[in-house]
């Protein structure tokens, strides 16, 4: 199976025609997402898998990624924003969905009516769910998110958790909602030996015990993200909640690469060469002349830039593959293009330059870009701009 999605269609032009007109593409291997999910499902043993497809499926496409993960054995889907959950329902995906990030006072009625579970992190959020349940006439399903030490989204374990649980149980007794889940997020899951990991697990266990004593009708307890799924089997509980690993990247690159965990990256980004030119020694390249040629050489122009997700921090360090040869970005990455000094290598205009891929053909990986630019692979794959068309391969 091969199909392409593209930016906003133009009049009387097919999506494929528009995609073909753009000089770059992202290729997504849906079979890889399916197989990665199956691997994670195997590692989770008796726990189910909630496939996290937020942020447009980590840049891989929300709906295609969700379908691939379900095909691989995921039984739940997780999204950050409510709009993402509604988009999955609009695509006729019926699997259980959890959404957990929304502004105070949000109108959650469409979410409750769509049968989407809602994460609750505060009294204000609980009030929003109550309002949605009353106005829709439907019983809402909630998962209370407890902050056991991340200091981010979630009700604080130390002082606010017990009053929130008590309030939720009162609404449960009225038939307005069911408290079906408790969840948390690790601060240091990518450092399995960090002392906060054990501390957070202990606090989570205490939170679960309190919620059950208080009368919550818990169906699922979940705290394991990709890193914990791969390195901390004791954190599996009823569901694991992987994100990055679904897409074949390692959340713990210091511990192991994707292959060591049985994963394969699903995304490849390449672009066509727009220009090839021979220049003399001493030629300044791109804005600010942060790179100067040391001898007569060949420069190539690759027509995507930071507006397309190529990190500006890749200036003079971003790795690419040109004709099977590893090269490095020369000069400053611009909004729509960047340059590469290929020396005496013969390159033709229209030839494809690989920015990153699985690495199986010697091309750079998303982790290589992350290491070069001082970030994480999550950012590399999720920052790809919307004007680059996605091409899907892999039979499901």
CSV table of C-alpha atoms in Angstrom, one decimal, residues 62-318:
chain,number,residue,atom,x,y,z
A,62,UNK,CA,-2.9,11.0,13.6
A,63,UNK,CA,-5.4,8.7,12.0
A,64,UNK,CA,-2.9,6.4,10.0
A,65,UNK,CA,-0.8,6.0,13.1
A,66,UNK,CA,-3.8,5.1,15.2
A,67,UNK,CA,-5.0,2.5,12.8
A,68,UNK,CA,-1.5,1.0,12.5
A,69,UNK,CA,-1.1,0.8,16.3
A,70,UNK,CA,-4.5,-0.8,16.7
A,71,UNK,CA,-3.5,-3.3,14.0
A,72,UNK,CA,-0.4,-4.1,16.1
A,73,UNK,CA,-2.4,-4.9,19.2
A,74,UNK,CA,-3.0,-1.6,21.0
A,75,UNK,CA,-6.4,-1.6,22.8
A,76,UNK,CA,-6.5,2.1,23.7
A,77,UNK,CA,-5.5,5.3,22.1
A,78,UNK,CA,-4.1,8.4,24.0
A,79,UNK,CA,-4.1,12.0,22.9
A,80,UNK,CA,-3.2,15.2,24.6
A,81,UNK,CA,-5.8,17.5,23.1
A,82,UNK,CA,-9.5,16.9,23.0
A,83,UNK,CA,-9.6,17.9,19.3
A,84,UNK,CA,-7.4,15.0,18.5
A,85,UNK,CA,-9.7,12.6,20.2
A,86,UNK,CA,-12.7,14.0,18.3
A,87,UNK,CA,-10.7,13.7,15.0
A,88,UNK,CA,-10.2,10.0,15.7
A,89,UNK,CA,-13.9,9.5,16.3
A,90,UNK,CA,-14.7,11.4,13.1
A,91,UNK,CA,-12.5,8.9,11.3
A,92,UNK,CA,-14.8,6.1,12.7
A,93,UNK,CA,-12.2,4.8,15.2
A,94,UNK,CA,-14.2,3.2,18.0
A,95,UNK,CA,-11.4,2.1,20.3
A,96,UNK,CA,-11.3,3.6,23.8
A,97,UNK,CA,-9.6,7.0,23.8
A,98,UNK,CA,-8.2,9.1,26.6
A,99,UNK,CA,-7.6,12.8,26.3
A,100,UNK,CA,-6.0,14.8,29.2
A,101,UNK,CA,-5.0,18.3,28.3
A,102,UNK,CA,-7.4,21.2,28.0
A,103,UNK,CA,-7.9,24.7,29.4
A,104,UNK,CA,-9.9,25.5,32.5
A,105,UNK,CA,-13.5,26.0,31.8
A,106,UNK,CA,-13.3,24.1,28.5
A,107,UNK,CA,-16.5,22.8,26.9
A,108,UNK,CA,-16.1,19.1,27.2
A,109,UNK,CA,-19.7,18.2,26.1
A,110,UNK,CA,-18.6,17.1,22.6
A,111,UNK,CA,-15.9,14.9,24.2
A,112,UNK,CA,-18.3,13.2,26.6
A,113,UNK,CA,-20.9,12.7,23.9
A,114,UNK,CA,-18.2,11.1,21.7
A,115,UNK,CA,-17.5,8.5,24.5
A,116,UNK,CA,-14.0,9.8,25.0
A,117,UNK,CA,-12.4,9.3,28.5
A,118,UNK,CA,-11.2,12.5,30.1
A,119,UNK,CA,-8.2,13.1,32.3
A,120,UNK,CA,-8.9,15.2,35.3
A,121,UNK,CA,-6.0,17.1,37.0
A,122,UNK,CA,-7.8,19.8,39.1
A,123,UNK,CA,-11.1,20.8,40.7
A,124,UNK,CA,-11.7,23.1,37.8
A,125,UNK,CA,-11.3,20.3,35.4
A,126,UNK,CA,-13.7,18.1,37.4
A,127,UNK,CA,-16.3,20.9,37.3
A,128,UNK,CA,-15.9,21.1,33.5
A,129,UNK,CA,-16.6,17.3,33.3
A,130,UNK,CA,-19.6,17.7,35.6
A,131,UNK,CA,-21.0,20.4,33.5
A,132,UNK,CA,-20.5,18.4,30.3
A,133,UNK,CA,-22.2,15.3,31.9
A,134,UNK,CA,-25.2,17.3,33.1
A,135,UNK,CA,-25.7,19.1,29.8
A,136,UNK,CA,-25.3,16.0,27.6
A,137,UNK,CA,-27.2,13.6,29.8
A,138,UNK,CA,-24.4,11.1,29.6
A,139,UNK,CA,-22.2,9.6,32.3
A,140,UNK,CA,-18.6,10.8,31.8
A,141,UNK,CA,-15.7,8.5,32.2
A,142,UNK,CA,-12.6,10.1,33.9
A,143,UNK,CA,-9.1,9.1,34.8
A,144,UNK,CA,-7.6,11.2,37.6
A,145,UNK,CA,-4.1,12.3,36.8
A,146,UNK,CA,-1.9,12.5,40.0
A,147,UNK,CA,1.3,14.5,40.1
A,148,UNK,CA,3.6,12.3,42.1
A,149,UNK,CA,6.8,14.3,41.4
A,150,UNK,CA,6.9,15.6,37.8
A,151,UNK,CA,5.6,19.0,38.8
A,152,UNK,CA,3.6,19.4,35.6
A,153,UNK,CA,0.0,18.4,34.6
A,154,UNK,CA,-1.8,16.5,37.4
A,155,UNK,CA,-3.3,17.0,40.8
A,156,UNK,CA,-0.7,17.4,43.5
A,157,UNK,CA,-0.3,14.1,45.5
A,158,UNK,CA,0.6,15.9,48.7
A,159,UNK,CA,-2.4,18.1,49.4
A,160,UNK,CA,-4.9,18.2,46.6
A,161,UNK,CA,-5.4,14.6,45.5
A,162,UNK,CA,-7.6,13.3,48.3
A,163,UNK,CA,-10.1,16.2,48.2
A,164,UNK,CA,-10.3,15.8,44.4
A,165,UNK,CA,-11.0,12.1,44.7
A,166,UNK,CA,-13.7,12.7,47.3
A,167,UNK,CA,-15.4,15.2,45.0
A,168,UNK,CA,-15.2,12.8,42.1
A,169,UNK,CA,-16.7,10.0,44.2
A,170,UNK,CA,-19.7,12.3,45.1
A,171,UNK,CA,-20.4,13.0,41.5
A,172,UNK,CA,-20.0,9.3,40.8
A,173,UNK,CA,-22.7,8.5,43.4
A,174,UNK,CA,-25.0,10.9,41.4
A,175,UNK,CA,-24.4,8.9,38.2
A,176,UNK,CA,-22.7,11.9,36.5
A,177,UNK,CA,-19.4,10.2,36.1
A,178,UNK,CA,-17.3,7.1,36.7
A,179,UNK,CA,-13.8,7.2,38.0
A,180,UNK,CA,-12.4,4.5,35.7
A,181,UNK,CA,-8.7,5.3,35.9
A,182,UNK,CA,-5.7,6.7,37.8
A,183,UNK,CA,-2.5,7.7,35.9
A,184,UNK,CA,0.7,9.6,36.3
A,185,UNK,CA,3.8,10.5,34.3
A,186,UNK,CA,7.4,9.9,35.3
A,187,UNK,CA,10.0,12.7,35.6
A,188,UNK,CA,13.0,10.5,34.9
A,189,UNK,CA,11.7,7.4,33.1
A,190,UNK,CA,14.6,7.8,30.6
A,191,UNK,CA,17.0,7.3,33.6
A,192,UNK,CA,15.8,4.0,35.0
A,193,UNK,CA,18.1,4.1,38.0
A,194,UNK,CA,17.1,7.6,39.2
A,195,UNK,CA,15.8,7.6,42.7
A,196,UNK,CA,12.6,9.6,41.7
A,197,UNK,CA,11.4,6.6,39.7
A,198,UNK,CA,10.9,4.4,42.8
A,199,UNK,CA,9.6,7.4,44.8
A,200,UNK,CA,6.9,8.1,42.1
A,201,UNK,CA,6.0,4.5,41.9
A,202,UNK,CA,5.5,4.3,45.7
A,203,UNK,CA,3.3,7.5,45.6
A,204,UNK,CA,1.3,6.1,42.7
A,205,UNK,CA,0.6,2.9,44.6
A,206,UNK,CA,-0.6,4.9,47.6
A,207,UNK,CA,-2.8,7.0,45.3
A,208,UNK,CA,-4.3,3.9,43.8
A,209,UNK,CA,-5.0,2.4,47.2
A,210,UNK,CA,-6.7,5.6,48.4
A,211,UNK,CA,-8.8,5.9,45.3
A,212,UNK,CA,-10.0,2.3,45.6
A,213,UNK,CA,-10.8,2.7,49.3
A,214,UNK,CA,-12.7,5.9,48.5
A,215,UNK,CA,-15.0,4.0,46.1
A,216,UNK,CA,-13.5,4.8,42.7
A,217,UNK,CA,-14.5,2.2,40.1
A,218,UNK,CA,-11.0,1.7,38.6
A,219,UNK,CA,-10.7,-0.2,35.4
A,220,UNK,CA,-7.1,0.9,34.5
A,221,UNK,CA,-4.1,2.2,36.3
A,222,UNK,CA,-1.3,3.4,34.1
A,223,UNK,CA,2.1,5.2,34.5
A,224,UNK,CA,4.5,3.6,32.1
A,225,UNK,CA,5.6,5.7,29.0
A,226,UNK,CA,7.9,4.4,26.3
A,227,UNK,CA,11.0,4.4,28.5
A,228,UNK,CA,9.3,2.7,31.4
A,229,UNK,CA,7.7,0.1,29.1
A,230,UNK,CA,11.2,-0.8,27.8
A,231,UNK,CA,13.2,-0.6,31.0
A,232,UNK,CA,10.8,-1.0,34.0
A,233,UNK,CA,8.4,-3.9,33.7
A,234,UNK,CA,7.3,-3.4,37.3
A,235,UNK,CA,5.5,-0.2,36.2
A,236,UNK,CA,3.2,-1.9,33.7
A,237,UNK,CA,0.1,-2.1,35.9
A,238,UNK,CA,-3.0,-2.5,33.7
A,239,UNK,CA,-1.8,-0.4,30.7
A,240,UNK,CA,1.4,0.8,29.3
A,241,UNK,CA,1.3,4.1,27.5
A,242,UNK,CA,4.1,4.3,24.9
A,243,UNK,CA,4.5,7.1,22.4
A,244,UNK,CA,8.0,7.5,20.9
A,245,UNK,CA,8.7,3.8,20.8
A,246,UNK,CA,5.6,3.2,18.7
A,247,UNK,CA,7.4,5.1,15.9
A,248,UNK,CA,10.6,3.1,16.3
A,249,UNK,CA,12.8,5.4,18.2
A,250,UNK,CA,14.6,4.8,21.5
A,251,UNK,CA,13.5,6.9,24.4
A,252,UNK,CA,16.7,5.8,26.2
A,253,UNK,CA,19.4,6.2,23.6
A,254,UNK,CA,22.1,5.9,26.3
A,255,UNK,CA,20.7,2.5,27.2
A,256,UNK,CA,20.0,1.1,23.7
A,257,UNK,CA,19.3,1.9,20.1
A,258,UNK,CA,16.0,1.0,18.4
A,259,UNK,CA,17.2,-2.3,17.1
A,260,UNK,CA,18.3,-3.4,20.6
A,261,UNK,CA,14.6,-3.1,21.7
A,262,UNK,CA,13.3,-4.8,18.6
A,263,UNK,CA,12.0,-1.5,17.1
A,264,UNK,CA,12.5,0.1,13.7
A,265,UNK,CA,12.0,3.8,12.8
A,266,UNK,CA,9.0,4.5,10.7
A,267,UNK,CA,9.9,7.9,9.3
A,268,UNK,CA,12.2,9.0,6.5
A,269,UNK,CA,12.7,12.6,5.3
A,270,UNK,CA,14.3,13.4,2.0
A,271,UNK,CA,14.4,16.3,-0.4
A,272,UNK,CA,15.6,16.9,-4.0
A,273,UNK,CA,18.7,19.0,-4.9
A,274,UNK,CA,17.5,22.3,-6.3
A,275,UNK,CA,20.9,23.6,-7.4
A,276,UNK,CA,24.5,22.4,-8.0
A,277,UNK,CA,27.3,24.9,-8.5
A,278,UNK,CA,31.1,25.0,-8.4
A,279,UNK,CA,32.6,27.8,-6.3
A,280,UNK,CA,36.2,28.9,-5.5
A,281,UNK,CA,38.0,28.7,-2.2
A,282,UNK,CA,37.1,31.5,0.2
A,283,UNK,CA,33.4,31.6,-0.7
A,284,UNK,CA,31.1,32.5,2.2
A,285,UNK,CA,28.0,30.3,2.4
A,286,UNK,CA,24.5,31.3,3.5
A,287,UNK,CA,23.5,34.1,5.9
A,288,UNK,CA,26.3,35.5,8.0
A,289,UNK,CA,28.9,33.5,6.2
A,290,UNK,CA,29.2,31.1,9.2
A,291,UNK,CA,30.8,28.7,6.7
A,292,UNK,CA,33.6,29.5,4.2
A,293,UNK,CA,34.9,27.1,1.6
A,294,UNK,CA,38.5,26.0,2.2
A,295,UNK,CA,39.1,25.1,-1.5
A,296,UNK,CA,37.4,25.0,-4.8
A,297,UNK,CA,34.3,22.9,-4.2
A,298,UNK,CA,30.8,22.0,-5.1
A,299,UNK,CA,27.8,23.4,-3.2
A,300,UNK,CA,24.3,21.9,-3.4
A,301,UNK,CA,21.1,23.7,-2.4
A,302,UNK,CA,18.5,21.6,-0.6
A,303,UNK,CA,15.1,23.4,-0.8
A,304,UNK,CA,13.7,22.9,2.7
A,305,UNK,CA,14.5,24.8,5.8
A,306,UNK,CA,13.5,25.7,9.3
A,307,UNK,CA,9.9,26.4,8.3
A,308,UNK,CA,9.7,22.8,7.3
A,309,UNK,CA,11.2,21.5,10.5
A,310,UNK,CA,14.9,21.4,9.7
A,311,UNK,CA,16.5,22.7,12.9
A,312,UNK,CA,18.2,26.0,12.5
A,313,UNK,CA,20.6,24.6,15.1
A,314,UNK,CA,21.7,22.2,12.4
A,315,UNK,CA,23.8,25.0,11.0
A,316,UNK,CA,27.3,23.5,10.2
A,317,UNK,CA,26.4,20.3,11.9
A,318,UNK,CA,23.3,18.7,10.6
